[in-house]
Coordinates of C-alpha atoms and ligand atoms in Angstrom, one line a residue:
M1 CA 0.0 0.0 0.0
G2 CA 1.6 3.3 -1.1
F3 CA 1.1 6.9 -0.1
K4 CA -1.3 9.0 -2.0
I5 CA 0.1 12.4 -2.9
G6 CA -2.1 15.4 -3.7
L7 CA 0.1 17.9 -5.6
L8 CA -1.1 21.5 -5.6
G9 CA 0.5 23.3 -8.5
L10 CA 2.1 22.2 -11.8
G11 CA 4.4 25.1 -12.5
T12 CA 8.2 24.8 -12.5
V13 CA 8.5 23.1 -9.1
G14 CA 5.3 21.0 -9.4
T15 CA 6.4 19.6 -12.8
G16 CA 9.9 18.9 -11.4
T17 CA 8.3 17.1 -8.4
A18 CA 5.9 15.0 -10.7
K19 CA 8.9 14.0 -12.9
I20 CA 10.7 12.5 -9.9
L21 CA 7.6 10.6 -8.8
L22 CA 7.1 9.2 -12.3
D23 CA 10.7 8.2 -12.7
P24 CA 11.7 6.3 -9.5
V25 CA 14.5 4.1 -11.0
Q26 CA 17.8 4.3 -9.0
R27 CA 16.3 6.5 -6.3
H28 CA 15.4 5.3 -2.8
P29 CA 13.0 2.3 -3.0
L30 CA 10.4 4.4 -1.1
V31 CA 10.0 6.7 -4.0
K32 CA 8.1 3.9 -5.8
E33 CA 5.5 4.0 -3.0
L34 CA 4.7 7.7 -3.6
E35 CA 1.6 7.7 -5.8
L36 CA 0.9 10.9 -7.7
Y37 CA -2.8 10.6 -7.0
R38 CA -4.2 14.1 -7.7
V39 CA -2.7 17.2 -9.3
G40 CA -4.4 20.5 -8.8
V41 CA -3.9 23.2 -11.4
K42 CA -5.4 26.6 -12.2
S43 CA -6.2 25.8 -15.8
L44 CA -6.7 22.5 -17.7
E45 CA -6.1 24.3 -21.0
K46 CA -2.6 25.5 -20.3
P47 CA 0.0 23.6 -22.5
R48 CA 2.3 21.6 -20.2
S49 CA 5.7 19.9 -20.7
L50 CA 4.6 16.9 -18.7
E51 CA 1.8 14.6 -19.8
L52 CA -0.3 13.2 -16.9
P53 CA -3.3 10.9 -17.0
P54 CA -6.2 13.4 -17.4
E55 CA -8.2 11.7 -14.6
I56 CA -5.7 12.8 -11.9
V57 CA -5.6 16.5 -12.9
T58 CA -8.3 18.8 -11.6
T59 CA -8.9 22.5 -11.0
D60 CA -10.7 21.8 -7.7
L61 CA -7.8 22.2 -5.3
E62 CA -10.1 22.2 -2.3
A63 CA -11.3 18.7 -3.3
I64 CA -7.7 17.5 -3.1
V65 CA -7.0 18.9 0.4
T66 CA -10.2 17.4 1.8
D67 CA -10.0 14.0 -0.1
P68 CA -10.0 11.3 2.6
A69 CA -7.7 9.1 0.4
V70 CA -4.9 11.7 0.2
D71 CA -2.0 11.1 2.7
I72 CA 0.3 14.0 1.9
V73 CA -0.6 17.4 0.4
V74 CA 2.3 19.1 -1.5
E75 CA 1.8 22.8 -1.9
V76 CA 3.9 24.3 -4.7
I77 CA 1.6 27.0 -6.0
G78 CA 3.5 29.7 -4.1
G79 CA 2.2 33.1 -3.0
L80 CA 0.1 33.8 0.1
E81 CA -3.5 33.0 -0.9
P82 CA -4.9 30.5 -1.6
A83 CA -1.8 28.7 -0.5
R84 CA -2.3 29.6 3.2
S85 CA -6.0 28.5 3.2
L86 CA -5.3 25.3 1.4
I87 CA -2.5 24.4 3.7
L88 CA -4.7 25.1 6.7
K89 CA -7.6 23.1 5.2
A90 CA -5.3 20.2 4.5
I91 CA -4.1 20.2 8.1
E92 CA -7.6 20.4 9.3
H93 CA -8.4 17.3 7.3
G94 CA -5.5 15.4 8.9
K95 CA -3.1 15.6 5.9
H96 CA 0.6 15.9 6.3
V97 CA 1.9 18.9 4.3
V98 CA 5.0 19.5 2.3
T99 CA 5.5 23.1 1.0
A100 CA 8.1 25.2 -0.8
N101 CA 6.4 28.4 0.2
K102 CA 8.8 30.6 2.2
A103 CA 6.5 33.6 1.9
A104 CA 3.5 31.8 3.5
I105 CA 5.6 30.1 6.2
A106 CA 7.5 33.2 7.1
R107 CA 4.2 35.1 7.5
F108 CA 1.7 32.5 8.7
G109 CA 4.1 29.9 10.3
D110 CA 2.6 30.6 13.7
E111 CA -1.0 29.8 12.5
I112 CA 0.1 26.9 10.3
F113 CA 2.3 25.1 12.9
T114 CA -0.1 25.7 15.7
A115 CA -2.8 24.0 13.6
A116 CA -0.4 21.2 12.6
T117 CA 0.6 20.5 16.2
K118 CA -3.1 20.4 17.2
A119 CA -4.0 18.0 14.3
G120 CA -0.9 15.8 14.8
V121 CA 0.4 16.2 11.3
Y122 CA 3.8 17.3 9.9
V123 CA 4.5 20.4 7.8
L124 CA 7.9 20.1 6.1
L125 CA 9.5 22.8 4.2
E126 CA 13.0 21.9 3.0
A127 CA 12.4 23.5 -0.4
A128 CA 11.5 26.9 1.1
V129 CA 15.1 27.9 1.9
G130 CA 18.0 27.3 -0.5
G131 CA 16.1 25.3 -3.1
G132 CA 17.8 22.0 -3.4
I133 CA 20.3 22.6 -0.6
P134 CA 19.6 20.5 2.4
V135 CA 19.6 23.0 5.3
I136 CA 16.3 22.6 7.1
E137 CA 16.7 18.9 7.9
P138 CA 20.4 19.4 8.9
L139 CA 19.3 22.1 11.3
K140 CA 16.5 19.9 12.7
Q141 CA 18.3 16.6 12.8
S142 CA 22.0 16.3 11.8
L143 CA 23.1 19.3 13.8
C144 CA 20.6 19.0 16.7
S145 CA 23.2 18.2 19.3
N146 CA 24.8 21.6 18.7
R147 CA 24.1 24.9 20.3
I148 CA 23.7 27.0 17.2
N149 CA 25.3 30.4 17.5
A150 CA 24.9 31.8 14.0
V151 CA 23.3 31.1 10.7
M152 CA 24.4 33.3 7.8
G153 CA 24.2 33.0 4.1
I154 CA 23.5 33.9 0.5
V155 CA 19.9 32.8 0.2
N156 CA 18.8 34.7 -2.9
G157 CA 20.1 33.7 -6.2
T158 CA 18.8 36.7 -8.2
T159 CA 20.7 39.2 -6.2
N160 CA 23.8 37.1 -6.1
Y161 CA 23.7 36.8 -9.9
I162 CA 23.3 40.6 -10.2
L163 CA 26.1 41.4 -7.7
T164 CA 28.4 38.8 -9.3
R165 CA 27.9 40.4 -12.7
M166 CA 28.4 43.9 -11.3
Q167 CA 31.7 42.6 -9.7
N168 CA 32.9 40.9 -12.9
E169 CA 31.8 43.6 -15.4
G170 CA 32.2 46.8 -13.4
A171 CA 28.6 47.5 -14.4
D172 CA 25.9 49.4 -12.5
F173 CA 22.9 47.8 -10.8
A174 CA 20.2 49.1 -13.2
D175 CA 22.0 47.9 -16.3
V176 CA 22.7 44.4 -14.9
L177 CA 19.1 44.1 -13.5
A178 CA 17.7 45.0 -17.0
D179 CA 19.9 42.4 -18.6
A180 CA 19.1 39.8 -15.9
Q181 CA 15.4 40.4 -16.6
R182 CA 15.9 40.0 -20.3
L183 CA 17.8 36.7 -19.7
G184 CA 15.1 35.4 -17.3
Y185 CA 17.4 35.5 -14.2
A186 CA 15.3 38.2 -12.6
E187 CA 11.5 38.5 -12.4
A188 CA 9.7 41.2 -14.3
D189 CA 8.8 42.6 -10.8
P190 CA 12.1 42.1 -9.0
T191 CA 11.0 43.7 -5.8
A192 CA 10.9 40.6 -3.6
D193 CA 14.4 39.7 -4.6
V194 CA 16.3 43.0 -5.0
D195 CA 14.8 44.6 -1.9
G196 CA 15.8 41.7 0.3
L197 CA 12.3 40.5 1.1
D198 CA 12.7 37.0 -0.2
A199 CA 16.0 36.6 1.8
A200 CA 14.2 38.0 4.9
D201 CA 11.5 35.3 4.6
K202 CA 14.2 32.7 4.4
I203 CA 16.4 33.9 7.3
A204 CA 13.3 34.2 9.5
I205 CA 12.6 30.5 8.8
L206 CA 16.2 29.5 9.4
A207 CA 16.4 31.6 12.6
S208 CA 13.3 30.0 13.9
L209 CA 14.8 26.5 13.5
A210 CA 18.3 27.4 14.6
F211 CA 17.2 29.2 17.8
G212 CA 14.0 27.3 18.6
G213 CA 11.4 30.1 18.7
R214 CA 9.1 32.0 16.4
I215 CA 10.3 35.0 14.5
K216 CA 8.2 38.0 13.6
L217 CA 9.0 38.9 10.1
S218 CA 8.3 42.6 10.8
E219 CA 11.3 42.5 13.2
V220 CA 13.7 41.3 10.6
H221 CA 15.8 44.2 9.4
C222 CA 15.9 44.2 5.7
E223 CA 17.8 46.2 3.1
G224 CA 18.2 45.3 -0.6
I225 CA 20.9 45.9 -3.2
R226 CA 19.4 48.8 -5.3
Q227 CA 21.8 51.4 -3.9
I228 CA 25.0 49.4 -4.5
S229 CA 27.0 51.0 -7.2
A230 CA 29.9 49.9 -9.4
A231 CA 32.1 52.3 -7.5
D232 CA 31.3 50.6 -4.1
I233 CA 32.1 47.3 -5.6
A234 CA 35.4 48.6 -7.0
Y235 CA 36.5 50.2 -3.7
A236 CA 35.5 47.1 -1.8
E237 CA 37.6 45.0 -4.2
K238 CA 40.6 47.2 -3.6
L239 CA 40.2 46.8 0.1
G240 CA 40.0 43.0 -0.2
F241 CA 36.2 42.5 0.0
V242 CA 33.3 41.5 -2.3
I243 CA 29.8 42.8 -1.7
K244 CA 27.1 40.2 -1.1
L245 CA 23.5 40.3 0.1
I246 CA 24.0 38.4 3.3
A247 CA 21.2 37.1 5.6
I248 CA 22.3 36.8 9.2
A249 CA 20.7 35.3 12.3
K250 CA 22.9 35.2 15.4
R251 CA 22.8 35.3 19.1
D252 CA 23.7 38.7 20.4
S253 CA 26.8 37.7 22.4
Q254 CA 27.0 41.1 24.2
L255 CA 24.1 40.1 26.4
S256 CA 24.0 37.7 29.3
S257 CA 22.0 34.5 28.6
E258 CA 18.9 35.6 30.5
L259 CA 18.5 38.7 28.4
E260 CA 19.6 37.0 25.2
Q261 CA 18.3 38.5 22.0
L262 CA 18.9 37.6 18.5
Q263 CA 20.1 39.6 15.5
V264 CA 18.1 38.8 12.4
R265 CA 18.9 40.9 9.4
V266 CA 19.4 41.1 5.6
H267 CA 21.6 43.7 4.0
P268 CA 24.4 44.1 1.5
T269 CA 27.7 43.3 3.3
L270 CA 31.4 43.6 2.6
V271 CA 32.7 40.0 2.8
P272 CA 36.4 39.5 3.0
K273 CA 37.6 37.7 -0.1
T274 CA 39.0 34.9 2.1
H275 CA 35.6 34.2 3.8
P276 CA 33.9 31.0 2.6
L277 CA 30.8 33.0 1.4
A278 CA 32.9 35.3 -0.8
S279 CA 33.4 32.7 -3.6
V280 CA 29.7 31.8 -3.8
N281 CA 28.8 33.4 -7.1
D282 CA 26.1 33.7 -9.8
V283 CA 22.7 32.1 -8.8
Y284 CA 24.2 29.8 -6.2
N285 CA 23.2 29.9 -2.6
A286 CA 25.2 28.9 0.5
I287 CA 24.4 28.8 4.2
L288 CA 27.1 28.9 6.8
I289 CA 26.1 27.5 10.3
E290 CA 28.2 28.0 13.4
G291 CA 27.5 25.6 16.2
D292 CA 29.0 24.4 19.4
P293 CA 30.8 22.1 19.3
I294 CA 30.8 21.5 15.6
G295 CA 32.3 24.8 14.5
Q296 CA 31.5 26.0 11.0
V297 CA 29.7 24.0 8.4
M298 CA 28.7 25.4 5.0
F299 CA 25.9 24.1 2.7
F300 CA 26.3 25.2 -0.9
G301 CA 24.3 24.5 -4.0
P302 CA 21.5 25.5 -6.4
G303 CA 19.1 27.7 -4.5
A304 CA 16.2 27.5 -7.1
G305 CA 15.1 25.8 -10.2
A306 CA 12.8 22.9 -11.0
G307 CA 15.1 20.0 -10.3
P308 CA 16.8 21.2 -7.2
T309 CA 13.6 22.4 -5.5
A310 CA 11.8 19.2 -6.5
S311 CA 14.6 17.3 -4.9
A312 CA 13.9 18.9 -1.6
V313 CA 10.1 18.6 -2.0
V314 CA 10.3 14.8 -2.7
S315 CA 12.8 14.3 0.1
D316 CA 10.3 15.8 2.6
M317 CA 7.6 13.6 1.1
L318 CA 9.8 10.5 1.7
N319 CA 10.5 11.6 5.3
I320 CA 6.7 11.7 6.0
A321 CA 6.1 8.4 4.0
A322 CA 8.8 6.7 6.1
I323 CA 7.0 7.7 9.3
L324 CA 3.6 6.6 7.9
K325 CA 5.1 3.3 6.8
V326 CA 6.4 2.5 10.3
E327 CA 3.0 3.5 11.8
R328 CA 1.1 1.3 9.4
G329 CA 3.6 -1.5 9.3
N330 CA 3.9 -2.0 13.1
S331 CA 0.3 -2.6 13.6
K332 CA 0.4 -5.3 10.9
Q333 CA 3.8 -7.1 11.2
A334 CA 2.9 -10.7 11.5
N335 CA 6.4 -12.0 12.4
G336 CA 6.6 -9.7 15.4
T337 CA 9.7 -7.9 14.1
P338 CA 9.3 -4.2 14.5
L339 CA 9.4 -2.4 11.2
L340 CA 12.2 0.2 11.0
D341 CA 12.1 3.6 9.4
P342 CA 13.1 2.8 5.8
L343 CA 15.2 6.0 5.5
L344 CA 17.2 5.3 8.7
A345 CA 17.5 1.5 8.5
C346 CA 19.6 -0.3 6.0
S347 CA 17.4 -1.0 3.0
H348 CA 19.6 -3.2 0.8
Q349 CA 21.4 -6.6 1.0
H350 CA 23.2 -6.8 -2.4
Y351 CA 26.8 -5.7 -3.1
C352 CA 27.3 -3.0 -5.7
A353 CA 29.6 -3.7 -8.6
I354 CA 32.7 -1.5 -8.3
A355 CA 34.7 -0.6 -11.4
P356 CA 38.5 -1.7 -11.3
I357 CA 40.8 1.4 -10.9
A358 CA 42.4 0.5 -14.2
E359 CA 39.1 1.4 -15.9
L360 CA 39.0 4.8 -14.3
S361 CA 38.9 7.7 -16.7
T362 CA 40.6 10.8 -15.2
R363 CA 43.2 13.5 -15.8
F364 CA 46.7 12.9 -14.5
Y365 CA 49.6 15.1 -13.5
A366 CA 53.1 13.5 -13.7
R367 CA 56.5 15.0 -13.0
F368 CA 59.6 13.5 -14.6
L369 CA 63.3 14.1 -13.9
T370 CA 65.1 13.5 -17.2
K371 CA 68.4 14.0 -18.9
D372 CA 68.5 17.5 -20.5
T373 CA 69.0 16.1 -23.9
P374 CA 67.2 16.8 -27.2
G375 CA 64.1 14.8 -28.0
V376 CA 63.1 13.8 -24.4
I377 CA 59.8 15.6 -24.6
G378 CA 59.1 14.1 -28.0
K379 CA 59.8 10.6 -26.6
L380 CA 57.4 11.2 -23.7
G381 CA 54.7 12.5 -26.1
T382 CA 55.1 9.5 -28.5
C383 CA 54.9 7.0 -25.7
F384 CA 51.8 8.5 -24.2
G385 CA 50.3 8.8 -27.7
N386 CA 51.0 5.1 -28.4
H387 CA 48.9 4.3 -25.3
E388 CA 46.1 6.7 -26.3
V389 CA 47.0 9.1 -23.6
S390 CA 46.4 12.6 -24.8
L391 CA 48.3 15.4 -23.2
E392 CA 46.7 18.7 -22.2
S393 CA 50.0 20.4 -21.3
V394 CA 53.7 19.7 -21.1
V395 CA 56.1 22.1 -19.4
Q396 CA 59.7 22.0 -18.7
T397 CA 59.9 23.7 -15.3
D398 CA 63.5 23.6 -14.3
V399 CA 67.0 22.4 -15.2
R400 CA 69.5 21.5 -12.5
G401 CA 72.9 20.5 -13.8
D402 CA 72.1 18.1 -16.6
V403 CA 68.7 17.1 -15.1
A404 CA 65.6 18.6 -16.5
E405 CA 62.2 18.6 -14.8
I406 CA 59.2 18.0 -17.0
V407 CA 55.6 18.2 -15.9
V408 CA 52.7 16.9 -18.0
V409 CA 49.0 17.0 -17.5
T410 CA 46.8 14.7 -19.5
H411 CA 43.3 14.9 -20.7
D412 CA 40.8 12.3 -19.3
V413 CA 42.5 9.0 -20.1
R414 CA 42.0 5.4 -19.0
E415 CA 44.1 4.8 -15.9
G416 CA 45.4 1.4 -17.2
N417 CA 46.7 3.1 -20.4
F418 CA 48.4 5.8 -18.4
R419 CA 50.1 3.3 -16.2
Q420 CA 51.4 1.2 -19.1
A421 CA 52.8 4.3 -20.8
L422 CA 54.5 5.3 -17.5
A423 CA 56.1 1.9 -17.1
E424 CA 57.6 2.2 -20.6
I425 CA 58.7 5.8 -19.9
Q426 CA 60.3 4.7 -16.6
A427 CA 62.5 2.3 -18.6
M428 CA 63.8 4.9 -21.0
D429 CA 67.5 5.8 -20.7
A430 CA 66.6 9.5 -20.8
I431 CA 64.4 9.2 -17.7
A432 CA 66.1 9.6 -14.3
S433 CA 62.9 9.2 -12.2
I434 CA 59.2 9.9 -12.0
P435 CA 58.9 11.5 -8.5
S436 CA 55.2 11.9 -8.6
T437 CA 52.0 11.1 -10.4
L438 CA 48.7 12.5 -9.2
R439 CA 45.1 12.3 -10.5
A440 CA 43.4 15.5 -11.4
L441 CA 39.7 16.4 -11.5
Ligands
HSE1 N1 13.6 34.2 -6.1 C1 14.5 33.3 -5.4 C2 15.9 33.6 -5.7 C3 14.3 31.8 -5.8 O1 16.2 34.4 -6.6 O2 16.8 33.0 -5.0 C4 13.2 31.1 -5.0 O3 13.4 31.1 -3.7

């Protein structure tokens, strides 16, 4: 018996989500048990990239959230209404909810989680912050032994793309924004992104999880990037900084623990070039978490897009399905063995086939000490060529006495071929030694 999914929304994220459910091969075995049971859309007429059985698609979203057969409602329509009402109605009808909706959670989280606790259902939201980057579940689970002291990050891809281009091109904000809109990297109405509001929603959610309390969005200080000029970026660069839109939530360490307050803010920030967040460029997101005793951990990846966001949505669905499976299974296990959570327990018995290292295809670096005589580089090249090892670069780096140092980097080659060529090269009169060979990415 599988788990019936009611998917609300078939836009970018909804389509990405449906695609994963319809193509479970080589994913966790539990994916096969997620049944795309109903899909709620605004219009049946709209042309879509994904063909679904017509009987599962409906414009009656309310019928999905109240359908007794539905186990998990997945809200990926975005926006505040009707998303909020549909989530609340689903909860009221005993459905677990998965949502990617940071705006609704940041504003109505209080109402939604109070209702969920009362109804005994889960509301999971990994996709709401950082797209495909796992950060909510690590905060809730993997890092839960830590006292979290700070969460900071680049959580808006649009502004990071604009600032990266301003940095690289020396261009002004308005010009890059216009181009980003033309290329589809920025929305026609860019307000939520460029004024920092989207990042504020996300840091409010992260702060709530990191510090274990509700956060009023109105108390999150928020500045966007409209006022950043090419001149600011150039001066920052000279001083050893890059300018990033950083969302920060941290404990205010000036205060004693009884009076402890948080700082929760979003603003353009000069980031030292050596800081881990400085090299997060383009549309990428990254979240740096400081915990005691773990220290700093950084989560980096694609913060938006169909595939990454759907990855997070389906993972939340699997977390809920695993819990439901244990609940259902334990009342039925005939052999008396307790059923374990399929995501936490080992779910396989077979051995995977591992390719022999000789079959590896990779780039190599090799350093040779040779006689400084004519034709050595030619001999190396010929020998590699005979073994189908193509060279990307060859440099003679040094000559000491009559010994020359030659370094080669190959293209991707079969390891077995590279080793055979090396064995032949090693035996050449002109070769004194091969002090090192390393694989390169
Ligand atoms: N508009 C967001 C961004 C993506 O630019 O990062 C969705 O959260």
